[in-house]
Amino acid sequence: MSFELQSHQWPARRAVLLVHGIGNAKPGDYTALVADVNTMLGAEAANTVIYQLWYDQVNDWFAAKTDLAHLITVAVKALATRIDDSEIGEAIAESAGDVLWPVLSANARAAAREAFLAQVKQMVQDGVASGVAARRQKLSIICHSLGCFHTYEALHHAALFASHTLQPATHEVVFDNVIFMASPVQLIRTVAGEMGNLVPNKRWLYTVKDDKLSIPSETTLSGTVVPSVRRWVSITGDLDPVGGHFFKKKAPWAYMDVAGQESRVDDQAALNITSKAQLAQVLKASLRDRQPPVIAASNPHSWENYVRGHAAELNQWIAT
Amino acid sequence: MDRDMSRASGGIRAVQVAHGRGGASGWSRRLPSLLLRATFAGCLAAGLALAPIAVGAQQARFDTSLVRTFTVAALVTAARTGDSLAGFRASNPATHQRLQGVISRLDRPEVMRLPLALVARPERVTGSTRQARVAFVARAERPANAPGLAEYDGPALDTLAMLMAQELPRALEPLVGEDSTDRLLEPLEAFNFARRGASIAMSLEKLRRYERKYGPGSPRLNGVEVLLNYGAQWLPGFRPNVEGWPGALEVVASYVPMYLTVVDGNGRAIAVAELGLRRYLWNKDFGNSLLKPAYLSLGLAVAGERDAALASPLSGGQRFGAFFGWGEAKIAWIGGSEKRLMFTRQMQLVPWVF
C-alpha cells in the first residue's frame, strides 16, 4: 500500500501537525489526543486544521525486513550503563530503548524523514491552495517521544536542502511553534555518540551532527540567519525518562536543552509514583513483547497528559 | 502573459523612471522613489478591483490558477518592481546587483514567455546551502526542462526566487503593508507552489522506492543478510544518498535449500548457497509481473559435491557457478564434475533463516 498524505482545506491561516511517538498508529487513531488538542484550541479550533503524521507504515517496512534486535540490545545496554542506577536503570533503558532503533538504520531514518517532509509540504501546499501565502501561514508542530526525533531530523534537513521547498528564508516556511513533548533527542544523541561507529551514515544524522543541538535555520545570501522556528518549546516531566529525567533527577546528558528553547518540566507528583520501584513497575507494565508500548494515563510519558497539563499555555502559543 | 504584464505595468514604468535617474542625487534621487511608491499603491488599489484573484474580506487570497497563467515575465517584473520599490539600489546594493544579474540572464523573449508551471522543478542543490553564493547555486545541476530554457536558466530562476523571498518581503512590508506585498509577490508564490508540488511528487517517489526495497512485496532477508546489509549502509549504492533517495543495491547471502534441475530425465533438488547483489529496479512500469520484475540479482552460486536438497553446500568438494535472478525467478549454473543448470523461485521458508 503506497504512502498517502493528508490533505485539508484551510478555513483560516492556522494549522497544527501532530507527530506521535512509538506505536502502530494509523489514520483514525489518537482520537482522544485530537479531542484534547481541539479543547486546548478553544474557539480557534474551528479555524485550525489538524494534521497527523502517520509514519508507522514506513517503520513497519523496515521492522519486517531488517530485524536489528541484537543491535538494539547493544544500544539499550549502553543506555543502562549510562543511567547507572541499579533500581531503575534497566527498566528505564528498556522503556526508552525503542526510541534508539532509528539511529541504527540510515534507510529507515531517511524514509521516515521523507514521509514527514512530504506531509509538511502537503500541509503548506494546502494552505496556499486555500489562499494563504506561505509567509502568512501560522504553522505549529506538537510532537511526542520518538516523534520529536523525527521532527528534529526533518526540520534540520528541510532547512538545509532547497529541494524540499521548506526553507525559512528561501521558501518562507517558518513554524510559529514547535513543541517537543518528552523529547529523547539528547538521549539519542548521547547513546548514538557512545555507540560510535556502529551508527551508520552519521554525517546526515542531525541529532549527532554538530557540536550541540540547535534550532534549524537558513543563512540568506546577504548573511541574515533566519530560524525555521519562532518558538521552540520543550515540555517534559520529572518522572519521564524519555524526556531526560530519572526519578525527579534531571540528567543533562539525556535532557534536550537547545539554545533558544523555552523549557517546561512538569512536577508529576499527581501520578502518585513515590518510589523508584513503583516507577520501574509502571514503565515495565507499558512494555509488550515485539510490539510498541502502551502508554496509559498513569504513565509519566503520556502525551495526552502533557497536552492537558499545558492547555492554557499551548492555547496562548498556538491559537493567538 | 499579457495579463501578468498589465497587472504590473505601473511597476515597470516606475522602475524605468527610477533607473533612468539612477545617477542623480539628493531629492532628485528620492523623488522618483516616492513617486514610485505612490504609483504602486495606486496601481494596487486599481488592480485589486480588476485582478483575477479571489479577495477575501480582510486579506488578499492567493489563487492557485495563477500557477498556470503566470509566466517568467511576471516573476521578473515582480522582482524588478520590488527591487525598485524597496530602493535596493541605494539601500542594499549587493542584492540589487544580484537581482539585476539574474534578471539580465533571464530577460530573453524565449524564456520570459514560459509559464512558471512549466519551468518549476525541485531545486537540485546538494549539500550545505548555508554559505551558498549565487555562483554556487547557479552551478547546481538542473537540466533544461522546457523549450527555450538554456542550461543555466533553471538555476538562475531558482536564484531569482531565492533573492526575492529572502529580501523583498521584509523590505516591502514596512513600506506598502502585508497585503500589497503579497499581491506584488504572487508570481513568486505561484512559482513556489509549482515547485512544492513537484517536490511532493519527488518525496512520494522516494517513498515508493523505499517500499519497493523494504515493503511487504520485497524479498525477505535472513539473519546473515540483515547483518551484511547493516554493514553495507556505509557504502554508496546501499545507503540513502544525501537527498534521501534509497540506494538500489542489497547484499544477497542466502541458502536456497531446493534449486530444481533435471538429470537424465529425472527431477532433482539441489541445495545452493548464494552470495551476490540484488539491484532494485525503480521504473514504475516494473514490479507487477514476471516480465517486469521489481529487482534483479546476480552472484556466486555454490553447491555441494553431490546433488542433494537441504544439504550443506560448504561440506567439501564444492561446485562453483553463478546465479541470476529476474525478480522471483532464479536460474543458476554450476560447473565442476557434474554441471547443472537449475531453477528456483525467490522465497523464504523459515523467517530470518532461509
XYZ file of C-alpha atoms in Angstrom:
674
model
C 0.000 0.000 0.000
C 1.515 3.288 -1.055
C 2.059 6.133 1.358
C -0.829 8.590 1.446
C -0.718 12.183 2.589
C -3.413 14.009 4.490
C -4.842 16.989 2.685
C -7.326 19.530 4.026
C -8.962 22.782 3.066
C -7.907 25.535 5.449
C -10.658 27.671 6.998
C -8.135 30.287 8.131
C -4.386 30.741 8.442
C -3.602 28.163 11.120
C -2.573 24.507 11.006
C -1.146 22.097 13.565
C 0.767 18.911 12.794
C 0.714 16.164 15.434
C 3.650 13.766 15.321
C 3.205 10.734 17.538
C 5.856 8.578 19.139
C 6.371 4.845 19.075
C 3.290 2.931 18.143
C 1.293 1.239 15.470
C -0.737 4.334 14.766
C -2.879 4.549 11.682
C -5.458 7.033 10.399
C -8.286 7.160 12.920
C -6.057 6.624 15.962
C -5.217 9.209 18.616
C -8.817 10.454 18.668
C -8.554 11.285 22.391
C -5.457 13.356 21.734
C -7.093 15.212 18.860
C -10.059 15.925 21.137
C -7.637 17.277 23.753
C -5.950 19.485 21.155
C -9.319 20.803 19.984
C -10.298 21.532 23.567
C -6.996 23.314 24.038
C -7.601 25.423 20.917
C -10.988 26.522 22.236
C -12.853 28.859 19.910
C -9.940 28.773 17.464
C -10.448 25.055 16.855
C -12.859 25.913 14.061
C -10.161 27.999 12.390
C -7.410 25.434 12.771
C -6.642 22.425 10.633
C -5.129 19.469 12.470
C -2.856 17.162 10.524
C -1.448 13.910 11.862
C 1.682 12.266 10.562
C 1.236 8.534 10.083
C 4.707 7.127 9.633
C 4.318 3.714 11.270
C 3.574 2.208 7.905
C 7.090 3.193 6.877
C 8.564 1.854 10.132
C 6.766 -1.428 9.562
C 8.545 -1.936 6.228
C 11.883 -1.881 7.992
C 10.805 -3.802 11.077
C 9.593 -6.655 8.884
C 12.715 -6.775 6.777
C 15.619 -5.717 8.946
C 15.403 -7.173 12.436
C 18.014 -5.231 14.381
C 17.047 -6.644 17.761
C 20.612 -7.602 18.628
C 21.955 -4.141 17.885
C 19.093 -2.532 19.785
C 20.130 -4.670 22.745
C 23.608 -3.175 22.425
C 22.057 0.304 22.450
C 19.860 -0.497 25.449
C 22.886 -1.820 27.360
C 24.786 1.370 26.556
C 21.843 3.340 27.887
C 21.540 1.259 31.070
C 25.238 1.753 31.736
C 24.830 5.486 31.290
C 21.870 5.665 33.690
C 23.905 3.781 36.312
C 21.033 3.172 38.729
C 20.525 -0.386 39.883
C 16.914 0.224 40.884
C 15.524 1.837 37.746
C 18.335 1.730 35.198
C 17.257 -1.438 33.458
C 13.549 -0.559 33.385
C 14.271 2.892 32.008
C 16.692 1.574 29.406
C 14.158 -0.998 28.236
C 11.326 1.517 28.043
C 13.473 4.150 26.343
C 15.270 1.648 24.128
C 12.559 1.705 21.499
C 13.451 5.268 20.593
C 17.001 4.231 19.737
C 16.392 1.954 16.782
C 16.217 4.638 14.051
C 19.856 5.506 14.647
C 20.788 2.018 13.511
C 19.139 2.176 10.096
C 20.068 5.004 7.771
C 17.387 3.883 5.330
C 14.640 3.803 7.962
C 15.647 7.270 9.121
C 15.675 8.668 5.609
C 12.315 7.102 4.754
C 10.603 8.372 7.917
C 12.110 11.817 7.310
C 10.809 11.788 3.748
C 7.318 10.854 4.950
C 7.489 13.682 7.470
C 8.631 16.251 4.914
C 6.097 15.123 2.346
C 3.314 15.698 4.878
C 4.664 19.109 5.876
C 4.914 20.132 2.226
C 1.345 18.992 1.655
C 0.255 20.995 4.691
C 1.910 24.169 3.381
C 0.577 23.468 -0.094
C -2.959 23.057 1.272
C -2.611 26.417 2.967
C -1.508 28.108 -0.232
C -4.260 26.352 -2.186
C -6.722 27.687 0.385
C -5.486 31.178 -0.302
C -2.924 31.663 2.458
C 0.538 32.584 1.213
C 3.316 30.566 2.849
C 4.670 33.656 4.588
C 1.290 34.229 6.270
C 0.701 30.693 7.468
C 0.628 30.042 11.201
C 2.151 26.591 11.460
C 2.745 24.596 14.616
C 4.032 21.116 15.353
C 3.303 19.186 18.534
C 5.445 16.089 18.711
C 5.884 13.397 21.298
C 8.659 10.952 22.173
C 10.212 9.399 19.055
C 8.172 11.880 17.012
C 10.442 14.585 18.492
C 13.466 12.864 16.981
C 11.840 12.687 13.548
C 10.779 16.322 13.879
C 14.296 17.421 14.801
C 15.788 15.481 11.910
C 13.235 16.614 9.349
C 13.343 20.310 10.241
C 17.131 20.378 10.056
C 17.101 18.577 6.730
C 14.448 20.908 5.344
C 16.424 23.976 6.364
C 19.475 22.668 4.552
C 18.046 21.246 1.351
C 16.268 23.588 -1.028
C 14.744 20.673 -2.895
C 12.117 20.337 -0.175
C 10.899 23.919 -0.695
C 10.594 24.357 3.068
C 13.489 26.669 3.846
C 12.620 29.527 6.181
C 14.088 32.312 4.052
C 14.065 30.953 0.511
C 10.594 29.436 0.696
C 9.239 31.499 3.586
C 8.122 28.470 5.592
C 8.618 29.346 9.260
C 6.922 27.475 12.084
C 5.348 29.641 14.757
C 5.725 26.858 17.315
C 7.410 23.505 17.539
C 6.536 21.899 20.841
C 8.547 18.867 21.855
C 6.894 16.708 24.498
C 9.175 14.215 26.253
C 11.884 14.647 23.668
C 14.522 11.896 23.517
C 16.714 13.874 21.093
C 19.536 14.484 23.581
C 19.278 10.942 24.929
C 19.595 9.569 21.392
C 22.498 11.931 20.749
C 24.363 10.666 23.798
C 23.714 6.972 23.199
C 24.495 7.284 19.482
C 27.703 9.027 20.439
C 28.644 6.154 22.731
C 27.806 3.602 20.055
C 30.359 5.375 17.875
C 30.989 3.677 14.569
C 28.012 1.342 14.938
C 25.788 4.239 13.838
C 25.530 4.343 10.051
C 25.517 7.481 7.899
C 26.270 9.697 10.891
C 27.059 12.585 8.579
C 23.347 13.012 7.921
C 22.118 12.236 11.424
C 21.420 15.781 12.573
C 20.919 14.703 16.181
C 24.644 13.969 16.452
C 25.935 16.114 13.603
C 27.166 19.344 15.150
C 28.828 20.411 18.398
C 25.460 20.824 20.066
C 21.742 20.602 19.352
C 20.335 23.649 17.607
C 17.282 25.294 16.149
C 17.465 24.835 12.375
C 17.994 27.950 10.318
C 18.937 29.222 6.906
C 21.508 31.898 6.179
C 20.444 34.193 3.379
C 22.726 35.326 0.609
C 23.138 38.609 2.451
C 24.162 36.795 5.634
C 20.989 37.040 7.710
C 20.259 33.960 9.791
C 16.571 33.044 9.602
C 15.438 30.349 12.078
C 12.915 27.771 10.871
C 11.052 28.027 14.170
C 9.935 31.131 16.050
C 9.123 29.372 19.337
C 10.904 26.135 20.225
C 9.451 24.571 23.372
C 10.485 21.518 25.356
C 7.949 20.052 27.763
C 8.728 17.013 29.843
C 8.067 15.618 33.307
C 10.317 14.928 36.242
C 9.412 11.239 36.137
C 9.645 10.820 32.371
C 12.909 9.064 31.448
C 12.457 9.597 27.709
C 12.444 13.331 28.440
C 15.726 13.050 30.332
C 14.549 12.774 33.934
C 15.342 9.736 36.063
C 13.092 9.764 39.092
C 12.918 13.511 39.651
C 16.545 13.987 38.729
C 17.457 15.751 35.506
C 20.188 14.024 33.531
C 21.886 16.683 31.409
C 23.174 14.017 29.030
C 19.571 12.924 28.310
C 17.611 16.167 28.574
C 17.167 18.192 25.376
C 18.344 21.712 26.055
C 18.635 23.678 22.834
C 19.896 27.247 22.901
C 16.847 29.475 22.499
C 14.309 26.893 23.653
C 11.576 27.554 26.192
C 11.629 24.770 28.781
C 8.913 23.337 30.965
C 9.482 20.452 33.375
C 6.291 19.201 34.986
C 6.111 18.139 38.588
C 4.450 14.747 38.131
C 3.615 14.193 41.792
C -0.040 13.818 40.849
C 0.765 10.430 39.335
C 1.457 9.136 42.862
C 4.673 7.433 41.881
C 6.602 7.697 45.113
C 9.447 5.222 44.739
C 11.870 4.078 42.096
C 10.452 0.587 42.320
C 6.993 1.933 41.571
C 8.303 3.880 38.580
C 10.091 0.801 37.298
C 6.839 -1.134 37.621
C 4.864 1.472 35.654
C 7.491 1.579 32.915
C 7.696 -2.208 32.657
C 3.921 -2.527 32.570
C 3.843 -0.460 29.394
C 6.194 -2.795 27.524
C 4.966 -5.521 25.201
C 6.959 -8.229 23.520
C 7.991 -7.159 19.983
C 5.244 -4.566 19.972
C 5.110 -0.867 20.751
C 4.484 0.013 24.416
C 1.062 1.005 25.666
C 1.275 4.337 27.447
C -1.562 4.644 29.953
C -2.634 7.858 31.655
C -0.797 6.723 34.791
C 2.466 6.638 32.838
C 4.621 9.758 33.168
C 5.259 9.555 29.408
C 1.575 10.069 28.479
C 1.187 12.512 25.566
C -2.407 13.310 26.464
C -1.360 14.344 29.974
C 1.217 16.772 28.606
C -1.357 18.369 26.300
C -3.991 18.616 29.033
C -1.497 19.871 31.592
C -0.335 22.706 29.336
C -3.623 23.524 27.618
C -3.643 27.181 28.637
C -0.080 27.803 27.569
C -0.490 25.861 24.344
C -3.570 27.895 23.556
C -1.632 31.087 24.102
C 1.207 29.952 21.863
C -0.767 28.312 19.082
C -4.204 29.901 18.996
C -3.488 33.588 19.479
C 1.385 36.775 -20.141
C -0.417 39.915 -21.212
C -2.444 39.837 -18.048
C 0.662 39.403 -15.934
C 2.364 42.257 -17.636
C -0.620 44.582 -17.474
C -1.088 43.957 -13.763
C 2.408 45.076 -13.042
C 2.751 47.640 -15.813
C 2.660 50.526 -13.387
C 5.565 48.959 -11.640
C 7.515 48.544 -14.857
C 7.024 52.195 -15.821
C 8.080 53.284 -12.393
C 11.168 51.098 -12.468
C 12.181 52.593 -15.774
C 11.804 56.092 -14.377
C 13.831 55.256 -11.328
C 16.596 53.597 -13.284
C 16.676 56.468 -15.736
C 17.566 58.791 -12.897
C 19.919 56.475 -11.219
C 22.820 58.918 -11.417
C 21.016 61.757 -9.669
C 21.431 62.579 -6.001
C 19.559 64.068 -3.023
C 15.908 64.954 -3.582
C 16.132 64.251 -7.266
C 17.115 60.678 -6.369
C 14.483 60.237 -3.679
C 11.643 61.820 -5.613
C 11.252 59.007 -8.130
C 11.230 56.565 -5.265
C 8.410 58.413 -3.536
C 6.538 58.771 -6.814
C 7.101 55.117 -7.429
C 5.572 54.123 -4.121
C 2.590 56.355 -4.728
C 2.199 54.937 -8.221
C 2.444 51.388 -6.934
C -0.098 51.991 -4.209
C -2.466 53.471 -6.802
C -1.911 50.592 -9.166
C -2.596 48.132 -6.409
C -5.776 49.909 -5.441
C -6.972 49.848 -9.036
C -5.593 46.425 -9.691
C -7.407 44.847 -6.776
C -10.705 45.524 -8.472
C -9.579 44.074 -11.780
C -7.213 41.355 -10.787
C -8.413 37.816 -11.411
C -7.764 36.666 -7.880
C -10.005 35.839 -5.012
C -10.009 38.647 -2.497
C -11.231 37.865 0.992
C -12.903 40.307 3.296
C -9.641 41.152 5.062
C -6.790 39.800 3.036
C -5.607 39.087 -0.476
C -6.028 35.390 -1.174
C -3.711 33.536 -3.475
C -5.395 31.784 -6.368
C -3.671 28.591 -7.478
C -4.904 29.009 -11.044
C -2.250 31.698 -11.295
C 0.328 28.917 -11.345
C -0.854 28.077 -14.824
C -1.180 31.624 -16.107
C 1.869 33.363 -14.685
C 4.992 33.356 -16.800
C 8.658 34.001 -16.140
C 7.947 37.583 -17.219
C 5.605 38.001 -14.239
C 8.287 36.783 -11.864
C 10.900 39.063 -13.396
C 8.536 42.011 -13.360
C 7.678 41.423 -9.715
C 11.382 41.252 -8.896
C 12.121 44.481 -10.755
C 9.203 46.261 -9.149
C 10.075 45.008 -5.694
C 13.729 45.927 -6.150
C 12.788 49.404 -7.172
C 10.115 49.904 -4.508
C 12.463 48.716 -1.787
C 15.122 51.064 -3.084
C 17.729 48.307 -3.072
C 19.917 50.257 -5.483
C 20.771 52.602 -2.640
C 19.866 50.634 0.487
C 21.003 47.128 -0.449
C 23.287 47.403 -3.472
C 24.564 43.830 -3.186
C 21.043 42.408 -3.518
C 20.221 44.924 -6.252
C 23.255 43.817 -8.197
C 22.439 40.136 -7.768
C 18.839 40.667 -8.817
C 19.874 42.598 -11.893
C 22.407 39.914 -12.725
C 19.927 37.059 -12.806
C 17.235 39.207 -14.414
C 19.556 40.145 -17.262
C 20.265 36.456 -17.783
C 16.562 35.584 -17.962
C 15.335 38.616 -19.875
C 15.060 36.915 -23.258
C 11.743 36.527 -25.087
C 12.052 32.745 -25.360
C 12.430 32.494 -21.577
C 10.091 35.284 -20.479
C 7.101 33.740 -22.218
C 7.433 30.364 -20.484
C 4.702 29.528 -17.939
C 6.024 29.146 -14.389
C 4.303 25.777 -14.097
C 6.461 24.566 -16.969
C 9.804 25.737 -15.623
C 9.216 24.810 -11.977
C 11.173 21.772 -10.874
C 12.580 20.883 -7.458
C 15.918 22.524 -6.951
C 18.743 20.038 -7.028
C 21.228 21.739 -4.794
C 23.007 19.019 -2.895
C 24.976 19.666 0.238
C 25.057 22.631 2.522
C 23.497 25.808 1.257
C 24.206 27.697 4.432
C 27.069 29.585 2.859
C 25.694 29.344 -0.653
C 26.549 32.068 -3.069
C 24.770 32.845 -6.287
C 27.529 31.213 -8.280
C 27.251 28.065 -6.193
C 23.533 27.875 -6.692
C 23.864 28.607 -10.387
C 26.335 25.775 -10.784
C 23.862 23.280 -9.384
C 22.856 20.753 -11.953
C 19.495 21.406 -13.408
C 18.601 20.221 -16.868
C 16.906 22.497 -19.337
C 13.360 21.264 -18.959
C 11.385 23.488 -21.263
C 11.816 24.677 -24.852
C 13.777 27.903 -24.750
C 15.253 27.270 -21.319
C 19.033 27.113 -21.591
C 21.361 25.179 -19.308
C 21.789 27.818 -16.626
C 18.347 29.422 -16.851
C 16.862 26.979 -14.345
C 19.398 27.789 -11.631
C 19.024 31.486 -12.489
C 15.286 31.177 -11.876
C 15.940 29.452 -8.563
C 18.365 32.201 -7.604
C 15.910 34.908 -8.586
C 13.188 33.295 -6.487
C 15.630 32.865 -3.609
C 16.634 36.533 -3.668
C 13.039 37.691 -3.931
C 11.907 35.577 -0.975
C 14.917 36.330 1.185
C 15.000 40.079 0.672
C 11.773 41.549 -0.660
C 9.064 40.744 1.931
C 10.896 42.234 4.895
C 11.886 45.287 2.847
C 8.456 45.855 1.311
C 6.110 45.197 4.227
C 7.072 48.312 6.203
C 6.606 50.353 3.025
C 3.420 49.020 1.477
C 1.967 46.620 4.037
C 1.404 42.872 4.052
C -1.463 42.806 1.600
C 0.307 44.756 -1.115
C 3.499 42.787 -0.564
C 1.586 39.555 -1.053
C -0.069 40.925 -4.166
C 3.229 42.026 -5.663
C 4.880 38.697 -4.882
C 2.101 36.487 -6.226
C 4.275 35.261 -9.094
C 6.828 34.109 -6.528
C 4.120 32.293 -4.550
C 2.934 30.692 -7.780
C 6.451 29.595 -8.659
C 6.972 28.112 -5.193
C 3.568 26.423 -5.330
C 4.566 24.712 -8.546
C 7.987 23.778 -7.178
C 6.470 22.448 -3.950
C 4.046 20.341 -5.935
C 6.980 18.838 -7.810
C 8.818 18.345 -4.535
C 5.867 16.455 -3.013
C 5.862 14.196 -6.053
C 9.599 13.692 -5.541
C 9.079 12.684 -1.897
C 6.330 10.252 -2.803
C 8.574 8.749 -5.456
C 11.308 8.252 -2.854
C 8.797 6.553 -0.552
C 7.601 4.356 -3.421
C 11.185 3.227 -3.914
C 11.675 2.568 -0.209
C 8.513 0.497 -0.253
C 9.789 -1.445 -3.249
C 13.036 -2.219 -1.434
C 11.696 -2.748 2.091
C 7.915 -3.076 1.813
C 5.757 -6.201 2.068
C 6.440 -7.294 -1.523
C 10.214 -7.153 -1.208
C 12.441 -10.206 -0.737
C 12.831 -11.121 2.947
C 16.305 -11.160 4.432
C 17.857 -13.864 6.566
C 19.885 -13.097 9.687
C 23.196 -13.030 7.821
C 21.812 -10.699 5.182
C 20.437 -8.382 7.864
C 23.921 -8.021 9.320
C 25.644 -7.702 5.946
C 23.157 -5.086 4.782
C 23.533 -3.245 8.075
C 27.263 -3.092 7.350
C 26.610 -2.071 3.746
C 24.954 1.130 4.960
C 28.417 2.653 4.966
C 28.727 2.121 1.197
C 27.287 4.272 -1.578
C 24.687 2.405 -3.575
C 23.396 0.653 -0.461
C 22.736 3.622 1.813
C 20.484 6.572 1.002
C 22.208 9.442 -0.792
C 22.381 12.955 0.660
C 18.980 13.852 -0.768
C 17.419 10.766 0.832
C 16.995 8.626 -2.287
C 17.389 4.944 -1.375
C 20.334 3.003 -2.699
C 19.348 0.438 -5.317
C 21.649 -2.316 -4.058
C 21.253 -5.041 -1.447
C 23.599 -7.814 -0.397
C 22.447 -11.379 -1.083
C 23.911 -14.135 1.110
C 21.368 -16.891 1.226
C 20.963 -20.595 1.476
C 18.469 -21.985 -1.018
C 17.521 -25.499 0.083
C 15.998 -26.507 -3.212
C 17.038 -25.432 -6.678
C 15.411 -27.782 -9.183
C 17.099 -29.411 -12.139
C 16.642 -32.358 -14.468
C 19.265 -35.096 -14.623
C 18.801 -37.995 -17.051
C 15.139 -37.162 -17.368
C 14.552 -37.119 -13.629
C 13.819 -34.086 -11.488
C 16.312 -33.403 -8.765
C 16.636 -30.828 -5.954
C 19.960 -29.256 -5.047
C 20.845 -27.006 -2.139
C 22.771 -23.901 -3.192
C 24.451 -21.068 -1.336
C 24.262 -17.660 -2.994
C 26.497 -14.666 -2.489
C 25.895 -11.607 -4.609
C 23.938 -8.447 -5.107
C 20.320 -7.580 -5.631
C 19.546 -4.478 -7.645
C 16.130 -2.893 -7.348
C 14.503 -1.506 -10.483
C 12.768 1.770 -9.795
C 10.817 2.046 -13.036
C 7.126 2.466 -12.228
C 6.167 0.090 -15.011
C 8.144 -2.660 -13.338
C 7.368 -4.660 -10.247
C 3.992 -6.019 -11.224
C 4.708 -9.048 -13.366
C 7.175 -11.774 -14.159
C 8.213 -9.964 -17.314
C 8.800 -6.692 -15.487
C 10.183 -7.545 -12.068
C 10.986 -5.246 -9.150
C 14.584 -6.397 -8.855
C 17.419 -8.366 -10.402
C 20.017 -10.427 -8.586
C 23.376 -11.769 -9.600
C 26.283 -13.505 -7.919
C 28.208 -16.591 -6.979
C 26.403 -19.925 -6.583
C 27.946 -22.764 -4.579
C 26.627 -26.326 -4.416
C 27.964 -29.342 -2.548
C 29.820 -32.239 -4.087
C 26.645 -34.232 -4.642
C 23.159 -33.209 -5.694
C 21.002 -33.062 -2.595
C 18.259 -30.895 -1.186
C 18.691 -29.378 2.264
C 22.389 -30.313 2.187
C 25.281 -28.089 3.143
C 26.958 -26.595 0.081
C 30.064 -25.980 2.180
C 30.767 -29.538 3.294
C 33.669 -30.044 0.897
C 34.057 -30.728 -2.806
C 32.113 -27.619 -3.721
C 30.967 -26.873 -7.205
C 31.020 -23.193 -8.107
C 28.951 -21.250 -10.585
C 26.691 -18.255 -10.847
C 23.084 -17.371 -10.262
C 20.901 -14.774 -11.922
C 17.530 -13.664 -10.638
C 14.884 -11.938 -12.715
C 12.571 -10.910 -9.917
C 11.408 -14.003 -8.106
C 12.522 -16.311 -10.894
C 16.095 -17.500 -10.481
C 18.406 -19.538 -12.611
C 21.783 -20.921 -11.564
C 24.551 -22.779 -13.295
C 27.260 -24.714 -11.503
C 30.360 -26.226 -13.042
C 32.706 -28.938 -11.828
C 32.492 -32.632 -12.449
C 28.696 -32.613 -12.600
C 27.498 -29.461 -14.247
C 23.957 -28.371 -13.550
C 21.525 -25.785 -14.811
C 18.912 -25.132 -12.128
C 15.830 -23.065 -11.453
C 14.039 -21.846 -8.370
C 11.758 -19.156 -7.051
C 12.733 -16.440 -4.564
C 11.067 -17.276 -1.273
C 11.795 -17.575 2.424
C 10.511 -20.756 4.009
C 11.669 -20.066 7.576
C 11.620 -16.377 8.605
C 15.097 -14.891 9.092
C 16.706 -18.259 8.191
C 16.148 -19.427 4.590
